[in-house]
mmCIF file of C-alpha atoms and ligand atoms in Angstrom:
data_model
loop_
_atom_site.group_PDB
_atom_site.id
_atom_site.type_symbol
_atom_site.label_atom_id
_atom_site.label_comp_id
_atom_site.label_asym_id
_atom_site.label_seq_id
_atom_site.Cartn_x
_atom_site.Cartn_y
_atom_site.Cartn_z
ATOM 1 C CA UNK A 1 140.351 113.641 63.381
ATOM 2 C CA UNK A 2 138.434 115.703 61.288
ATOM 3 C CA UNK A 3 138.294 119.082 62.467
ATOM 4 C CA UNK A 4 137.004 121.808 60.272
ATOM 5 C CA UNK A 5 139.710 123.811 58.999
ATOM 6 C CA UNK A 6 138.192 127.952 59.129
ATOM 7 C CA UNK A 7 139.754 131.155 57.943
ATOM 8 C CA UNK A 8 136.863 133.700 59.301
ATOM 9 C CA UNK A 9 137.358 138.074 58.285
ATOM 10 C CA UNK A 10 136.472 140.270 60.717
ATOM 11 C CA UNK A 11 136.020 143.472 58.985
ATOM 12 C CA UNK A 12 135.523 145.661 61.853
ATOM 13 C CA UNK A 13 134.061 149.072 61.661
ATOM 14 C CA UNK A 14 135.012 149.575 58.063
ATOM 15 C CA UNK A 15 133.287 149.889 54.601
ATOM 16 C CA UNK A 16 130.278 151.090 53.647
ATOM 17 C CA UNK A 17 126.913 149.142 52.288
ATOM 18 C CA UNK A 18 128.500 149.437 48.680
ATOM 19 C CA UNK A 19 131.861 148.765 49.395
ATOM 20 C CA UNK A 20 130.997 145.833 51.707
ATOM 21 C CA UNK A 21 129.123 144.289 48.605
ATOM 22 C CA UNK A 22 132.173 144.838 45.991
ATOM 23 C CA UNK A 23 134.528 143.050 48.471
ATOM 24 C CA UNK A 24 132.264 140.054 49.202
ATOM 25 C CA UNK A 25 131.494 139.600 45.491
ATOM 26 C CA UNK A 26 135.466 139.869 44.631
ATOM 27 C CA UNK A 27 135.864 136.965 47.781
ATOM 28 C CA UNK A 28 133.235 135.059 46.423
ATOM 29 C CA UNK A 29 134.827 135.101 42.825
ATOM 30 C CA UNK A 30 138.032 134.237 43.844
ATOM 31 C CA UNK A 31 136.908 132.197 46.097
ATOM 32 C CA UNK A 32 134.593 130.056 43.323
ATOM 33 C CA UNK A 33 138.023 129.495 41.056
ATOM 34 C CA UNK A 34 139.336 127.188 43.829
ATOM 35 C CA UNK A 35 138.859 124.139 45.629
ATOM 36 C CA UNK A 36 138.747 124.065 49.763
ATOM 37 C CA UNK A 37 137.515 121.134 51.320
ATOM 38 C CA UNK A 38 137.122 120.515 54.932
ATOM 39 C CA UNK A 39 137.372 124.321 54.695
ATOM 40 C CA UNK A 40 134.389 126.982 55.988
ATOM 41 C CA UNK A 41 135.204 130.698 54.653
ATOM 42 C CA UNK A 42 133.552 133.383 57.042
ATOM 43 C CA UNK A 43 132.803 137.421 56.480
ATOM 44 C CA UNK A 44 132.001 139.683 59.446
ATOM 45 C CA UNK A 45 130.563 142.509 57.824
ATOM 46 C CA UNK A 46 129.189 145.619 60.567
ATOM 47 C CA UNK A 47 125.577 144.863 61.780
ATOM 48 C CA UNK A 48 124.025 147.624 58.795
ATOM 49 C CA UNK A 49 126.040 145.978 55.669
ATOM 50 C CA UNK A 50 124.854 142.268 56.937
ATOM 51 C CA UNK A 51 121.354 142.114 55.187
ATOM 52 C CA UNK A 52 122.948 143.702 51.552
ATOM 53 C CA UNK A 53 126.041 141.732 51.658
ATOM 54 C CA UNK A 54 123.077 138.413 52.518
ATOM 55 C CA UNK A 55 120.746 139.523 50.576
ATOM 56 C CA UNK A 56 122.144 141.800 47.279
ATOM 57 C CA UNK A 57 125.136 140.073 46.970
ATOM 58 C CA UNK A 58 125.399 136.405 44.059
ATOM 59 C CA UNK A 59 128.019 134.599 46.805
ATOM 60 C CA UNK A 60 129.318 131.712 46.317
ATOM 61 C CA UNK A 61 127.443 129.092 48.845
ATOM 62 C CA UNK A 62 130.942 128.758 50.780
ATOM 63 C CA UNK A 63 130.410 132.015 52.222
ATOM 64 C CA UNK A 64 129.401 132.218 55.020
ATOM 65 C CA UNK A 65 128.336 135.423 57.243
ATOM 66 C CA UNK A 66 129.102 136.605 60.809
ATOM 67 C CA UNK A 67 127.939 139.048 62.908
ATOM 68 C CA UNK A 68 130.796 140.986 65.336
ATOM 69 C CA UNK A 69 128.950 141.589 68.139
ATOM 70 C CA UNK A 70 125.135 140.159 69.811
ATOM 71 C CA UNK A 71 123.358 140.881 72.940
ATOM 72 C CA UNK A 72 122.714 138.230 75.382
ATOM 73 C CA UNK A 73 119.587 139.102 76.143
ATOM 74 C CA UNK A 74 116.417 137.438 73.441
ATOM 75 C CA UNK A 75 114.724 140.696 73.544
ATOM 76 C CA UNK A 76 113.990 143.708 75.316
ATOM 77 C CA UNK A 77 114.050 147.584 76.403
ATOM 78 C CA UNK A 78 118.417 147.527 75.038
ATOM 79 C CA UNK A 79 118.877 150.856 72.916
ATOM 80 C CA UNK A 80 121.096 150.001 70.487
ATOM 81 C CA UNK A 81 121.764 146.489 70.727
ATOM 82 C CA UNK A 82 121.042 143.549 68.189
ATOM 83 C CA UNK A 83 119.501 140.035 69.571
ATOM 84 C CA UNK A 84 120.422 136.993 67.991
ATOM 85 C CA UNK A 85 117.126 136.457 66.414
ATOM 86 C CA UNK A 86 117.752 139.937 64.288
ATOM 87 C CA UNK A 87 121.134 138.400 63.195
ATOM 88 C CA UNK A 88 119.652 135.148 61.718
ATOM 89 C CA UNK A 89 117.042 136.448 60.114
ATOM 90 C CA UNK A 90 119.027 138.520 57.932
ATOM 91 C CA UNK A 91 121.065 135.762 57.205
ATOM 92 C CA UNK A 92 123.817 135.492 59.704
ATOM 93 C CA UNK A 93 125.053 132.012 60.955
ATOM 94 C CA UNK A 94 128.353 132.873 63.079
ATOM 95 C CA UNK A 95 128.788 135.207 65.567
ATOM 96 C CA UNK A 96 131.865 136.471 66.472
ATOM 97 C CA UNK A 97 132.073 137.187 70.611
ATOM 98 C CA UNK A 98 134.778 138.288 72.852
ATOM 99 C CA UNK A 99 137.216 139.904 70.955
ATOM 100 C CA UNK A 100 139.373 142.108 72.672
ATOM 101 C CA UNK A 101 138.445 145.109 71.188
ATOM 102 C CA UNK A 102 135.225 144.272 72.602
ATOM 103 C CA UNK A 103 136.559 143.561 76.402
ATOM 104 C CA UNK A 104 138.525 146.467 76.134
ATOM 105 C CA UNK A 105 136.569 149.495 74.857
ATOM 106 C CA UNK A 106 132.950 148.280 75.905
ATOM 107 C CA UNK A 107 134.228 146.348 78.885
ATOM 108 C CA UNK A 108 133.030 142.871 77.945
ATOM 109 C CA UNK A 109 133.569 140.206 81.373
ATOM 110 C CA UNK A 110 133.781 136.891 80.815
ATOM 111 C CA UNK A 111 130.081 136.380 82.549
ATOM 112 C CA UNK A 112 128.338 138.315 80.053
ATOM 113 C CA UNK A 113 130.583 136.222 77.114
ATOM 114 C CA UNK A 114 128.918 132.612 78.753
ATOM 115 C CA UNK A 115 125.560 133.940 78.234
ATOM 116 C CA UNK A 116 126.095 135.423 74.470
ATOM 117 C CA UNK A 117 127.428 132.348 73.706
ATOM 118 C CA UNK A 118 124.736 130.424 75.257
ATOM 119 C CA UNK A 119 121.813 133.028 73.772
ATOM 120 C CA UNK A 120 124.062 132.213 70.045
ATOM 121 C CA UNK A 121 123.713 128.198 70.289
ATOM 122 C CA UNK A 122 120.185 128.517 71.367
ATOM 123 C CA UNK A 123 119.410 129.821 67.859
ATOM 124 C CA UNK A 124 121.176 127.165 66.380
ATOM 125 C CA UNK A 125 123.848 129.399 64.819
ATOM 126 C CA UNK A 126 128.070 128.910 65.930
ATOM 127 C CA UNK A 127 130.070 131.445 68.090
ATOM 128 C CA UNK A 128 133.238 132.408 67.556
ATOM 129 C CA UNK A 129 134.710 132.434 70.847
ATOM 130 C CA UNK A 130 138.459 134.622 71.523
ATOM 131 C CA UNK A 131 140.426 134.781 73.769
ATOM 132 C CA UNK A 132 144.185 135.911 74.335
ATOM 133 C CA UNK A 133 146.586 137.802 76.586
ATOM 134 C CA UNK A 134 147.745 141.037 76.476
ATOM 135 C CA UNK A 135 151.623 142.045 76.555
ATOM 136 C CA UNK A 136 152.082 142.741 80.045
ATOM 137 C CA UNK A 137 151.012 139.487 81.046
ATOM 138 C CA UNK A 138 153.043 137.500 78.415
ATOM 139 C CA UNK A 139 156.413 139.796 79.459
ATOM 140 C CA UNK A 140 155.278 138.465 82.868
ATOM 141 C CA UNK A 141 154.727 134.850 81.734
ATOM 142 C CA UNK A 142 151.582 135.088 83.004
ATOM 143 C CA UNK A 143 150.155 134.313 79.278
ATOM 144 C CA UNK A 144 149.016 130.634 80.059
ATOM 145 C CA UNK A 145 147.432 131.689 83.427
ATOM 146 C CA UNK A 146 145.418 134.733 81.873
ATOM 147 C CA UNK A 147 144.076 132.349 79.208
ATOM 148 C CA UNK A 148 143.182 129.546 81.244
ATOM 149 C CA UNK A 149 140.915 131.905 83.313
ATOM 150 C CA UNK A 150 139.143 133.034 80.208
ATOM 151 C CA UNK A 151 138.571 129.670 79.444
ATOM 152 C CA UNK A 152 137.179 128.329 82.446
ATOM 153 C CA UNK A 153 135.278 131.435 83.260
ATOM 154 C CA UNK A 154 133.252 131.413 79.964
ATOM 155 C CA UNK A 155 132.916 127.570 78.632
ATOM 156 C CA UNK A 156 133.646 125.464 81.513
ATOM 157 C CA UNK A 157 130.092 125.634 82.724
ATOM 158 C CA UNK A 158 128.892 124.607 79.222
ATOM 159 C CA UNK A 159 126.947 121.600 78.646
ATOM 160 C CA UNK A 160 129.918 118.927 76.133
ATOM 161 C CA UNK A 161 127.177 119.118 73.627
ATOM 162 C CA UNK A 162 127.776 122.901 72.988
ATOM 163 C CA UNK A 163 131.669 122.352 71.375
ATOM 164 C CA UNK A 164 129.785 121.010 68.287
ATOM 165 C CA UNK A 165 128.764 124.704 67.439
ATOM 166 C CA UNK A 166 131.926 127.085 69.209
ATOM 167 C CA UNK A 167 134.604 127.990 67.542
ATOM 168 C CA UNK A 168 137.790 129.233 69.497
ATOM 169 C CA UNK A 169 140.320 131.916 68.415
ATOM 170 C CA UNK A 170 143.269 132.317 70.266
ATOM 171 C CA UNK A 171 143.703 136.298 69.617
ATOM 172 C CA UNK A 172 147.519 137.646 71.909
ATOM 173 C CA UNK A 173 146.506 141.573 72.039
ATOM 174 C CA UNK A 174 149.751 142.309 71.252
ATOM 175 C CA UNK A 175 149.650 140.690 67.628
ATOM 176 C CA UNK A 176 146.242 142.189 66.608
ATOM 177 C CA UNK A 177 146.481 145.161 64.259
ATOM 178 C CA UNK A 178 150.597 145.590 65.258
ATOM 179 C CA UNK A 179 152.322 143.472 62.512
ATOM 180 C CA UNK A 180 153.537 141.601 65.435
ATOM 181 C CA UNK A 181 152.567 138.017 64.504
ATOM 182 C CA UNK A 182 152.984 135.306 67.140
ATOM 183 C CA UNK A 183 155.608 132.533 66.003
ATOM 184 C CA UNK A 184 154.222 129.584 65.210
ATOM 185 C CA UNK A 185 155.767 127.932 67.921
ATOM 186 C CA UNK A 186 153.620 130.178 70.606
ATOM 187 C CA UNK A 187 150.697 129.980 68.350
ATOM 188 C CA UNK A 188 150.718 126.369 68.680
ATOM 189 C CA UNK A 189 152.118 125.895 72.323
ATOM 190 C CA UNK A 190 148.580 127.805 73.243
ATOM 191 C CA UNK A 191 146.508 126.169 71.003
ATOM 192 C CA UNK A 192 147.864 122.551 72.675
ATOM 193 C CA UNK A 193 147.262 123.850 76.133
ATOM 194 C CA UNK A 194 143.825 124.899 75.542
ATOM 195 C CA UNK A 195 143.170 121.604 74.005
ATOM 196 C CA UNK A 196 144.511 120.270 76.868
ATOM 197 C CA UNK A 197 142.279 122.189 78.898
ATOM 198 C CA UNK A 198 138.844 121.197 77.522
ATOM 199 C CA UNK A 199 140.252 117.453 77.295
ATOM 200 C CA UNK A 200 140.910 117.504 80.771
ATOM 201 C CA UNK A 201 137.285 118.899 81.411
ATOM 202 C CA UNK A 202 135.027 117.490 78.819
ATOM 203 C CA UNK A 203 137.135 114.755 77.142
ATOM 204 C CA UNK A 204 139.495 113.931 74.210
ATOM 205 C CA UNK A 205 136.860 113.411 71.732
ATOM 206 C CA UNK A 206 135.511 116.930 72.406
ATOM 207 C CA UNK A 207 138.573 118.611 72.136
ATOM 208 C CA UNK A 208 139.710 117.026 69.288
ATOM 209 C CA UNK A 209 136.386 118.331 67.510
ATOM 210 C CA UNK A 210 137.141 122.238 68.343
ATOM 211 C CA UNK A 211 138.870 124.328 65.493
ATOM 212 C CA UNK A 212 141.205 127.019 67.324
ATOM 213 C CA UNK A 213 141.914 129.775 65.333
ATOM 214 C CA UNK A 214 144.862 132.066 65.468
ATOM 215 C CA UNK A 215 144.354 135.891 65.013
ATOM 216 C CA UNK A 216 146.703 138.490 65.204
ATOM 217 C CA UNK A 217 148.670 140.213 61.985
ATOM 218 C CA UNK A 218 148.069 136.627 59.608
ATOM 219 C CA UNK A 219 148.869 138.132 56.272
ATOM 220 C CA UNK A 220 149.902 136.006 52.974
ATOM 221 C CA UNK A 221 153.052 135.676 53.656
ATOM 222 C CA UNK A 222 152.956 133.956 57.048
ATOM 223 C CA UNK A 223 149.839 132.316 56.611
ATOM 224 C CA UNK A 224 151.063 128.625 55.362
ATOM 225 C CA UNK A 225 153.955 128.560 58.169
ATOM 226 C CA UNK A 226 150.834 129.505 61.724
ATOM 227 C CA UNK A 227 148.240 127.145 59.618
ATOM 228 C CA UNK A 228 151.114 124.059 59.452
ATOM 229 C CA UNK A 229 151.004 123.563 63.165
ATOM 230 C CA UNK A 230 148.712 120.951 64.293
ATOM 231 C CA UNK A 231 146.357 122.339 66.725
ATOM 232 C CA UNK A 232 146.287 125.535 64.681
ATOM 233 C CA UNK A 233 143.331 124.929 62.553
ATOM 234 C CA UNK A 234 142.696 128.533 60.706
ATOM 235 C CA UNK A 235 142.780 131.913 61.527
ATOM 236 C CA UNK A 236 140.663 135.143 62.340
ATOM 237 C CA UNK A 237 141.694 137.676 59.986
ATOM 238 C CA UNK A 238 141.277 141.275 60.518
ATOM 239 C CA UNK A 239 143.306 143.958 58.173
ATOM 240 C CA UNK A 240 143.966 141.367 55.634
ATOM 241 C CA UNK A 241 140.621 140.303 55.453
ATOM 242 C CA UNK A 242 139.947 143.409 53.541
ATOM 243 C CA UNK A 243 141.981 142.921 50.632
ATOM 244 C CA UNK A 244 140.022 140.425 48.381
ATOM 245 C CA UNK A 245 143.646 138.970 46.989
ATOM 246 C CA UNK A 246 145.054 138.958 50.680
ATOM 247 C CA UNK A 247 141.963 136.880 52.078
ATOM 248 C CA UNK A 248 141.741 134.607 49.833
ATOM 249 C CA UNK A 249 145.379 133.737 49.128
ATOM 250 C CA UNK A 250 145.074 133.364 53.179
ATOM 251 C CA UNK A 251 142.230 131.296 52.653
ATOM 252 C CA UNK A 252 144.673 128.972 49.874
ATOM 253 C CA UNK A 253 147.586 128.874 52.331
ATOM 254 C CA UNK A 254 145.288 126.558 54.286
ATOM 255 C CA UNK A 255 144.557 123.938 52.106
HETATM 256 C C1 PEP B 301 141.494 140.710 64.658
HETATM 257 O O1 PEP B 301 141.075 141.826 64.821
HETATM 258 O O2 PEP B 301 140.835 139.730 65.040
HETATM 259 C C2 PEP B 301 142.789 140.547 64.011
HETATM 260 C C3 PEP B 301 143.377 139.396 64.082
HETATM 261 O O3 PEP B 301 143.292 141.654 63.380
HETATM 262 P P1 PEP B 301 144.645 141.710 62.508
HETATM 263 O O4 PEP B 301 144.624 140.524 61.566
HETATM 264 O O5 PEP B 301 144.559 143.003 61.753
HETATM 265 O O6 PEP B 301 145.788 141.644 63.453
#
């Protein structure tokens, strides 16, 4: 099986143009001094700091960057929004869709996910797909119910062909941005149902070939223990992921 192995950053709504640059060029220097293969390395800068980071910025070619956000739409009368075309041609070949900050402050459904994801693959660049409970529903054990909706709402209508270019990251709400990390024993119990999930729909070989990530609170020091498990095949990082050290010793911890 030879899944790619990902660690992807998802800066969020942080740093400016310059400081955007100094922290990609620190990754990208740390990042040259060591050796990761079967390994893609992914920055999320916000939408302004994409084309500097792309563009102004010596990275090393491992680097690659992601957008946070994309309409679904190709084009059109949407104040404010950013089509997929804008995003790859500054340089952007991942977009990262459905996180819950997303669904939960600008109300993101599962419908509108499908067709960002769809609008993503149809200019050939990969989507970062996430997904993940919230605590009420795992105190209620309703954890492998809620995802399993979010699953079949979004990809199960997708054509097998798609998998080659989505990406899944199994986010639980309550580990993002709370220091509350999932043990790796939950991290990997949902990654092996979700597998389970697209095998049972598209096939073994297809779900074999997806990387699920694991986001919520992955810092250095419990990095190497969530990346061990085998279905857990890299992680979406968010506060660590703007420490240069932090990322990349995250990024290490993998291979
Ligand atoms: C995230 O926002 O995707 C995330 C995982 O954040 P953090 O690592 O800070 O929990």
């Amino acid at each position: 099986m030879d899944r790619k192995k990902i660690v992807a950053g998802n800066w969020k709504m942080n740093l400016t143009v310059n400081e955007s640059q100094n922290l990609a060029q620190e990754i990208s220097n740390q990042i040259a001094t060591i050796e990761t293969p079967n390994t893609r390395i992914i920055i999320a800068p916000t939408f302004t700091n994409l084309y500097p980071v792309y563009h102004h910025t010596k990275l090393d070619h491992r680097l690659e960057i992601a957008a946070q956000n994309m309409h679904q739409a190709v084009k059109g009368a949407f104040t404010g929004e950013i089509s997929a075309e804008m995003l790859k041609s500054v340089g952007v070949n991942v977009v990262i869709l459905g996180h819950s900050e997303r669904r939960q402050y600008f109300c993101e459904t599962n419908e509108a996910l499908a067709k960002k994801i769809e609008t993503v693959l149809e200019k050939d660049m990969d989507a970062i797909f996430c997904f993940g409970e919230v605590l009420e529903d795992r105190k209620a054990d309703k954890h492998f119910e809620v995802v399993e909706r979010q699953i079949k709402e979004v990809l199960f209508y997708f054509n097998p062909e798609y998998f080659k270019s989505i990406i899944l990251a199994y986010e639980p709400v309550w580990a993002i941005g709370t220091g509350e990390t999932a043990t790796p024993e939950q991290a990997q119990e949902m990654h092996a149902f979700v597998r389970k999930l697209l095998a049972e729909k598209f096939g073994q070989e297809i779900a074999d070939q997806v990387s699920i990530l694991y986001g919520g609170s992955v810092k250095p020091g419990n990095a190497k223990e969530i990346f061990s498990k085998p279905d857990v095949d890299g992680g979406l990082i968010g506060g660590a992921a703007l420490k240069a050290e932090d990322f990349t010793a995250i990024v290490k911890a993998i291979n």
